[in-house]
Every structure is written in structure tokens, then in C-alpha cells.
CSV table of C-alpha atoms and ligand atoms in Angstrom, one decimal:
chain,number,residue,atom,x,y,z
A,279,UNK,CA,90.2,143.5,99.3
A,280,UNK,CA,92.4,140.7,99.1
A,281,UNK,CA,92.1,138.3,96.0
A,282,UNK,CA,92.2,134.0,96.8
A,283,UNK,CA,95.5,132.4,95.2
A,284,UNK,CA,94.4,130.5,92.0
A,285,UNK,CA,97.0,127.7,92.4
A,286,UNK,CA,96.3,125.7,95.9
A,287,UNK,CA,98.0,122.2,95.6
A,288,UNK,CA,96.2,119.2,96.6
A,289,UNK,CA,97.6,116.1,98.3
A,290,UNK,CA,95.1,113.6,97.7
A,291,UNK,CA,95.6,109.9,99.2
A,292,UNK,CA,93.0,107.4,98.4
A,293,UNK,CA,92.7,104.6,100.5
A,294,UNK,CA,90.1,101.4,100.5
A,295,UNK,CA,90.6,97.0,100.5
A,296,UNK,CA,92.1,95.9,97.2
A,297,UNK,CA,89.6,95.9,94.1
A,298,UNK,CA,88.3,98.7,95.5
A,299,UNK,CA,89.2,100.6,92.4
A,300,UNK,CA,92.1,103.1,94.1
A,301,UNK,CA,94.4,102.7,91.4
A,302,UNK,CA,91.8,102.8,88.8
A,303,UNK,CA,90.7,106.4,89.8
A,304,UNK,CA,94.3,107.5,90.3
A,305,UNK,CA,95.1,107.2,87.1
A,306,UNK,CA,92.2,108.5,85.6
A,307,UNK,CA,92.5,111.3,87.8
A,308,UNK,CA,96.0,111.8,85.8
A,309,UNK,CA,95.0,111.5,82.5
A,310,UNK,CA,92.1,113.2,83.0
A,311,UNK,CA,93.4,116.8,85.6
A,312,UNK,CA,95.4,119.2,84.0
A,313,UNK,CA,98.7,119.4,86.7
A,314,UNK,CA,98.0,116.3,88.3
A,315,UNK,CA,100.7,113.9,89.2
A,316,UNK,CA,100.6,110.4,90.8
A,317,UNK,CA,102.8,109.3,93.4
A,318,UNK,CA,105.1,106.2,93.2
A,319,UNK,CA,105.4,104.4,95.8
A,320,UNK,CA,107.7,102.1,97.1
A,321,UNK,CA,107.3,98.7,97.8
A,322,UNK,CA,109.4,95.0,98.7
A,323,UNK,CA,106.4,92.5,96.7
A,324,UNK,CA,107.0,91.3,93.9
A,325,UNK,CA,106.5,93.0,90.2
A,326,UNK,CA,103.0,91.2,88.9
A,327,UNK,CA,103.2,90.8,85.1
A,328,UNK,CA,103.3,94.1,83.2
A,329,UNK,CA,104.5,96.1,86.1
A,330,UNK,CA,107.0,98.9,85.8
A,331,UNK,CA,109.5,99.6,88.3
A,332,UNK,CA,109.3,103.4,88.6
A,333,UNK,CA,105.8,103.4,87.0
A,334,UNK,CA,103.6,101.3,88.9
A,335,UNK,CA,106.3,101.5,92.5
A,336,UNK,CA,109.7,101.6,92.8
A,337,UNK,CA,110.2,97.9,93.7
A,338,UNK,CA,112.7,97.5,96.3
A,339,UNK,CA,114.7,94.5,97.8
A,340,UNK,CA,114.4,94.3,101.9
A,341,UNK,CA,118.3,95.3,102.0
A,342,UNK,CA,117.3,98.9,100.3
A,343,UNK,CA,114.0,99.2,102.7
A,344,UNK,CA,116.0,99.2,105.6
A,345,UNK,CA,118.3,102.2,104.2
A,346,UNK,CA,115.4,103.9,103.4
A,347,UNK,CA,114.0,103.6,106.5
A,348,UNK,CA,117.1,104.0,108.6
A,349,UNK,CA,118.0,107.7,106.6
A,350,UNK,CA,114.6,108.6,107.3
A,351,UNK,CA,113.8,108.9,103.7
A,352,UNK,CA,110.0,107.9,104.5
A,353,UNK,CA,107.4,110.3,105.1
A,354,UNK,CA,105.4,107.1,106.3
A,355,UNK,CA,106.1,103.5,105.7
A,356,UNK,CA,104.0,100.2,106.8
A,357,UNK,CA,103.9,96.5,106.1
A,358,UNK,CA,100.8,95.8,104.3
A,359,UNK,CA,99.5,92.1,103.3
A,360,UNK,CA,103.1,90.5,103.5
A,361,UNK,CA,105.3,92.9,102.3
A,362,UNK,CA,106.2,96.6,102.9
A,363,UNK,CA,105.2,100.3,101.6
A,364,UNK,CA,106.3,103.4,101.9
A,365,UNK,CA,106.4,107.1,100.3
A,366,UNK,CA,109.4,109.2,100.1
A,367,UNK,CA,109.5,112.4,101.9
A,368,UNK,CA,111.6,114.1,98.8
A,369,UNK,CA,108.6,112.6,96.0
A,370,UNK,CA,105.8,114.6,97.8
A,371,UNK,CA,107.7,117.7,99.0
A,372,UNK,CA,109.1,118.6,95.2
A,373,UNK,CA,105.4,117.9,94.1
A,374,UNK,CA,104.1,120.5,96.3
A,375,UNK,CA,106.9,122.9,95.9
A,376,UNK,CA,106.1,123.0,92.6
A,377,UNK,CA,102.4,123.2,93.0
A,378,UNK,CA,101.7,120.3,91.4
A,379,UNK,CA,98.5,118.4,92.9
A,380,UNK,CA,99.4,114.6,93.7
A,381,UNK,CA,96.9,111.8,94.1
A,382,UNK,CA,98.2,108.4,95.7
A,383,UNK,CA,97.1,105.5,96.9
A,384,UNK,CA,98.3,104.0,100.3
A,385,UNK,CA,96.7,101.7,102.9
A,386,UNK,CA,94.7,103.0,105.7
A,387,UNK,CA,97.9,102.8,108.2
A,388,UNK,CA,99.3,104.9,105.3
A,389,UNK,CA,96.6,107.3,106.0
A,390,UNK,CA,96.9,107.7,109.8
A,391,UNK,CA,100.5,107.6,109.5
A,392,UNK,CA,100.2,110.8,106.8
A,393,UNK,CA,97.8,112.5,109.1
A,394,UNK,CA,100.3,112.4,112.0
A,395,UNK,CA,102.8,114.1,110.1
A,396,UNK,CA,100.5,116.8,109.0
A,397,UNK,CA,99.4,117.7,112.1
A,398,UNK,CA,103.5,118.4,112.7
A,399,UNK,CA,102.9,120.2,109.2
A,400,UNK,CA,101.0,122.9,108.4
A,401,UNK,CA,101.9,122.8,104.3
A,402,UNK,CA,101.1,118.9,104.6
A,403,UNK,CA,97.8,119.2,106.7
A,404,UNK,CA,96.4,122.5,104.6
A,405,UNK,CA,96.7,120.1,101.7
A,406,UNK,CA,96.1,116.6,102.8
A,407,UNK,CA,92.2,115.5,101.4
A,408,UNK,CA,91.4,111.7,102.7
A,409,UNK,CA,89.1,109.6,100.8
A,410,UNK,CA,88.1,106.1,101.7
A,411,UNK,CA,86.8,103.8,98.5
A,412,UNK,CA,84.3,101.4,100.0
A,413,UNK,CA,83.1,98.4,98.4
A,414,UNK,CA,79.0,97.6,99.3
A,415,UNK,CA,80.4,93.9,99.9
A,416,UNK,CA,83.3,91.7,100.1
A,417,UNK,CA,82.0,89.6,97.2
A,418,UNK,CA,83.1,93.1,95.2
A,419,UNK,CA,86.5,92.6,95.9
A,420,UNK,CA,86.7,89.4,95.1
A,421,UNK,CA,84.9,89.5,91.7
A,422,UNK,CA,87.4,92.8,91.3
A,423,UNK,CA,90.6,91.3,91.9
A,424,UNK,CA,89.5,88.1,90.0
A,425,UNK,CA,88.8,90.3,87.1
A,426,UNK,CA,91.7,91.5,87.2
A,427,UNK,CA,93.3,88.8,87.1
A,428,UNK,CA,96.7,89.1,88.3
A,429,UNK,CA,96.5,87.2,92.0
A,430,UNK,CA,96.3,83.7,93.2
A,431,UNK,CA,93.1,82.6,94.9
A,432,UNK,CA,95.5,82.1,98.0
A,433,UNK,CA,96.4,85.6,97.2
A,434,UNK,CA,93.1,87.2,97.1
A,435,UNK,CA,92.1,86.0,100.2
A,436,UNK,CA,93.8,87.2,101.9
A,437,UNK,CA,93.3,90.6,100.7
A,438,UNK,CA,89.2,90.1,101.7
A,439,UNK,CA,90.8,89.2,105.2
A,440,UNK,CA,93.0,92.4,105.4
A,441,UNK,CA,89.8,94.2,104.1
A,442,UNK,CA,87.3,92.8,106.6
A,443,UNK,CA,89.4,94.7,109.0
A,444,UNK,CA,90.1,97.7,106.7
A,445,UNK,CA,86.4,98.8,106.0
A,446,UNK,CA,85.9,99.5,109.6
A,447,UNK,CA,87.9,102.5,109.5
A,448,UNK,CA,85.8,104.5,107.1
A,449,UNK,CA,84.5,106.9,109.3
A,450,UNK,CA,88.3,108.7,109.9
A,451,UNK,CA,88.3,109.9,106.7
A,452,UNK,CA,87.4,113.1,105.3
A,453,UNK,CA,84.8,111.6,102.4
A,454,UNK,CA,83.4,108.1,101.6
A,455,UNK,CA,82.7,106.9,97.7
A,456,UNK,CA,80.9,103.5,98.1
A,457,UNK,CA,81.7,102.1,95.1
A,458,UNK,CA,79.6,102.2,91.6
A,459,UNK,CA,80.7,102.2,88.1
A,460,UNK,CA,84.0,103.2,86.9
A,461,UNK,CA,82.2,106.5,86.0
A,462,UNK,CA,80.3,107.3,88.7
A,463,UNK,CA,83.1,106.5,91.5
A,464,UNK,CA,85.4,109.2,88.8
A,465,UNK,CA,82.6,112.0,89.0
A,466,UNK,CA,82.0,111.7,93.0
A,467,UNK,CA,86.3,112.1,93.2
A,468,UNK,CA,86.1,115.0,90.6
A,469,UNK,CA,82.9,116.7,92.6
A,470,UNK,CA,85.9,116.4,95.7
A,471,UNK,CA,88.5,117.6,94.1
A,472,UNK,CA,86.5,120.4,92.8
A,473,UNK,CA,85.0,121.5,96.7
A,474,UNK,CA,88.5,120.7,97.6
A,475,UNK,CA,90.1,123.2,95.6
A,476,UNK,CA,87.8,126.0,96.7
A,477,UNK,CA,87.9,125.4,100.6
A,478,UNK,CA,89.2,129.0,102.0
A,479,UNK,CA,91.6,127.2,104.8
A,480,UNK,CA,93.3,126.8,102.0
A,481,UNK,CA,93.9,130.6,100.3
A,482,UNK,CA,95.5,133.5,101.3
A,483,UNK,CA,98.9,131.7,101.8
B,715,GDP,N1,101.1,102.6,103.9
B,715,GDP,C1,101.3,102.5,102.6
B,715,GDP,N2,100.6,101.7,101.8
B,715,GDP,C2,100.8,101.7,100.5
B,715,GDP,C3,101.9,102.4,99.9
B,715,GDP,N3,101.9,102.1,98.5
B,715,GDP,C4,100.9,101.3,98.3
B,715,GDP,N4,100.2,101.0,99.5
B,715,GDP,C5,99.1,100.1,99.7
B,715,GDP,O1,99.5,98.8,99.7
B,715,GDP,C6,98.4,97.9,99.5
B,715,GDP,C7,98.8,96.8,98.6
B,715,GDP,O2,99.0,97.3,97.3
B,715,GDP,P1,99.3,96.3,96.0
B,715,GDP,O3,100.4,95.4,96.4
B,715,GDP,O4,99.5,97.2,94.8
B,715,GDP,O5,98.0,95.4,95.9
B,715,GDP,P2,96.4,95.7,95.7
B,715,GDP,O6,95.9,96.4,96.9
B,715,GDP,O7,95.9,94.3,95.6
B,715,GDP,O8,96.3,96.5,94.4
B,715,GDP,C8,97.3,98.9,98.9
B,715,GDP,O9,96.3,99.1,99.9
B,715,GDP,C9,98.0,100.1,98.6
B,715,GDP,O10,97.2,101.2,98.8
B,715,GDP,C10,102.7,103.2,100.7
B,715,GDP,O11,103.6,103.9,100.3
B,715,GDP,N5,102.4,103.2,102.0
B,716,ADP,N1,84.0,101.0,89.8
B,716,ADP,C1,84.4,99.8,89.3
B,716,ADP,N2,83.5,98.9,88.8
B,716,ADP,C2,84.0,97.7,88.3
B,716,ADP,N3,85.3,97.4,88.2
B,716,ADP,C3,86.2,98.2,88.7
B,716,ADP,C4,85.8,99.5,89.2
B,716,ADP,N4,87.0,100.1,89.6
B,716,ADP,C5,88.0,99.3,89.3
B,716,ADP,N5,87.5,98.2,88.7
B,716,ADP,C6,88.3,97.0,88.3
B,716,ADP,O1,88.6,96.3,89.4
B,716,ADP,C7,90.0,95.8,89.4
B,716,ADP,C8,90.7,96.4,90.6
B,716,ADP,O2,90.9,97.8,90.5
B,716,ADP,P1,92.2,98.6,91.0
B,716,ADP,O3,92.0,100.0,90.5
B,716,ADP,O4,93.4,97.8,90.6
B,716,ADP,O5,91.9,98.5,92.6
B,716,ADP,P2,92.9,98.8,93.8
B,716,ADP,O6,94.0,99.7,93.3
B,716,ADP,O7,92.0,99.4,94.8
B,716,ADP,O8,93.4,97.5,94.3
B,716,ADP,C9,90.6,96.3,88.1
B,716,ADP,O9,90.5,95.2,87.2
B,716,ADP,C10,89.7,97.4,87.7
B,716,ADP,O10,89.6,97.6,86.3
């Protein structure tokens, strides 16, 4: 009889409007998971206070964007708000090559851009869990990013604008939290990432 493999590395990407909490649940996600690593991503904006280049996103100028993207460094890349994202190619295939499980947080171009590569793939698309964090209103997000304190008002709105569009696209992903307390949005991602790990596409490799 042939035995499952034990280690089956994960490449989780969280998506959702801002103040949904994506950040929030990555890191808990880290401190919580044994052999769970977050990707940074890179972006142009602007550090907000207390932000760590390296930690938080390896904050770029436009003039090193363009080399990134013209080098092909990016496994996907979008603009987002005003500014741009991406995520390097290099970041996510050491992760996997050393079975370590990676959660990140991109927009939901981000998403569809990921899934295109992994269908091209097949180590990307055997790992590649989508989850969409989705706020039961807009007056969430506001009372979120308020809260946190960090944007305008100018800032934050247009963020609910971008997520008036973004909730639409729910239904694409592979699993929808609607978003509770801190705790209970953390259990329904651990009760994922626990089915996750045990889906048989994923063993035998
Ligand atoms: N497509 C893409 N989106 C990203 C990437 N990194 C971050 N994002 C998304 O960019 C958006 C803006 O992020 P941020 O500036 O931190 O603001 P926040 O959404 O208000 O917390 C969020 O939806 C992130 O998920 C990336 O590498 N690619
Ligand atoms: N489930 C939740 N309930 C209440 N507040 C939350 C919840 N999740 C996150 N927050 C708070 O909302 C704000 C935005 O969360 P954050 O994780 O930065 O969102 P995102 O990364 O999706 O923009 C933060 O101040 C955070 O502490």
C-alpha cells in the first residue's frame, strides 16, 4: 500500500476590500502554524507610520518596479488603489522548495493573475488554496480602517469604492469567511487549512 506524504506545502492567498482583516489573519496564521511563512510583497505606496520595509512590503520607487517587471521577476503584479503590487517569483518558489507553507495577501486581480499561472503550473496549482474575506457591509470597512487608524478619510474612500467592485467576485474563489470576530474569522481559516492539508490531489507526489 502506498503511504500519503506528511509534508504537503500550502500556498495560501487571502484576498477581500481593505479592513477586511487579511492581514490580521495572516499574521496570526504565522505566529500561530508551526512552518508557516508570510509573504512580502512588493509595493510603490508609501510606508504608513510604523511600517517596515522588508517586513510589512518591500517598498519600492516606480524606477525599481519597472526593472522588476521588465526582468520578469513578478509572478503577478497589478496596480491596486493608486499604486502598484506585485510578488516575486524567487519569494514563493524558495518557500515551496523548502516545504514551507506561505500565506499572503494580494488583491483579487492578484488572485486571478496567480490562478493563471497555476494552471501553466502544476506545483503552483496543487498548492494554491483561494480564500475571499467578506465583510457583511461596507460600513465594516469603514469602521475597520477608521480603527485602524492609519488613512485619510479621502483615503478610505476610496478603498469602499474599490471594494464595492471587489465583493462581487466572491464566488471565484475556493472558500468565503464573511467576516466575524477576530477569533472566529482565525478558526474558520484554521478549519481550511486543516481540510486543505488533507485533500488527496495533493499526496502521492
Ligand atoms: N495583486 C497584488 N495585490 C497586492 C500585493 N500585495 C498587496 N496587495 C493588495 O494591495 C491592496 C492594498 O494594500 P495596502 O496598501 O496594504 O492597503 P490596505 O488594503 O488598506 O491594507 C490589498 O488588497 C492587498 O491585498 C501583490 O503583490 N499583488
Ligand atoms: N474580525 C475582525 N473584527 C474586528 N476588527 C478586525 C477584525 N479583523 C481585523 N480587524 C481590525 O480591522 C483593521 C483592519 O484589519 P487588517 O488586517 O489591516 O485588514 P486588511 O489587511 O484586510 O486591510 C485593523 O485595525 C484590525 O485590527
Amino acid at each position: 500500500m502506498i503511504s500519503p506524504k506528511e509534508d504537503v506545502s500550502l500556498l495560501v492567498v487571502l484576498a477581500g476590500p481593505a479592513g477586511s482583516g487579511k492581514t490580521t489573519l495572516c499574521e496570526r496564521m504565522v505566529d500561530t502554524e508551526s512552518n508557516v511563512e508570510r509573504v512580502v510583497t512588493c509595493t510603490t505606496r508609501q510606508p504608513r507610520e510604523g511600517e517596515k520595509d522588508g517586513v510589512d512590503y518591500h517598498f519600492l520607487s516606480d524606477e525599481q518596479f519597472d526593472r522588476a517587471i521588465d526582468t520578469g521577476a513578478f509572478l503577478e503584479w497589478a496596480k491596486v488603489h493608486t499604486n502598484r503590487y506585485g510578488v516575486l517569483k524567487r519569494v514563493i518558489q524558495e518557500k515551496l522548495d523548502q516545504k514551507i507553507d506561505i500565506v499572503m495577501n494580494v488583491d483579487v486581480q492578484g488572485v486571478a493573475n496567480i490562478k493563471a499561472a497555476a494552471a501553466e503550473d502544476e506545483m503552483l496549482s496543487k498548492r494554491l488554496v483561494t480564500i475571499f474575506i467578506l465583510p457583511p457591509d461596507l460600513e465594516v470597512v469603514r469602521e475597520r480602517l477608521r480603527g485602524r487608524g492609519k488613512d485619510d478619510e479621502a483615503e478610505i474612500e476610496r478603498r469602499v469604492q474599490t471594494a464595492i467592485k471587489e465583493v462581487e467576485l466572491w464566488p471565484d474563489f475556493d472558500y468565503v469567511i464573511v467576516t466575524k470576530s477576530k477569533d472566529e474569522d482565525y478558526a474558520a481559516l484554521q478549519n481550511i487549512w486543516r481540510a486543505e492539508k488533507l485533500r488527496s490531489l495533493r499526496l502521492g507526489e
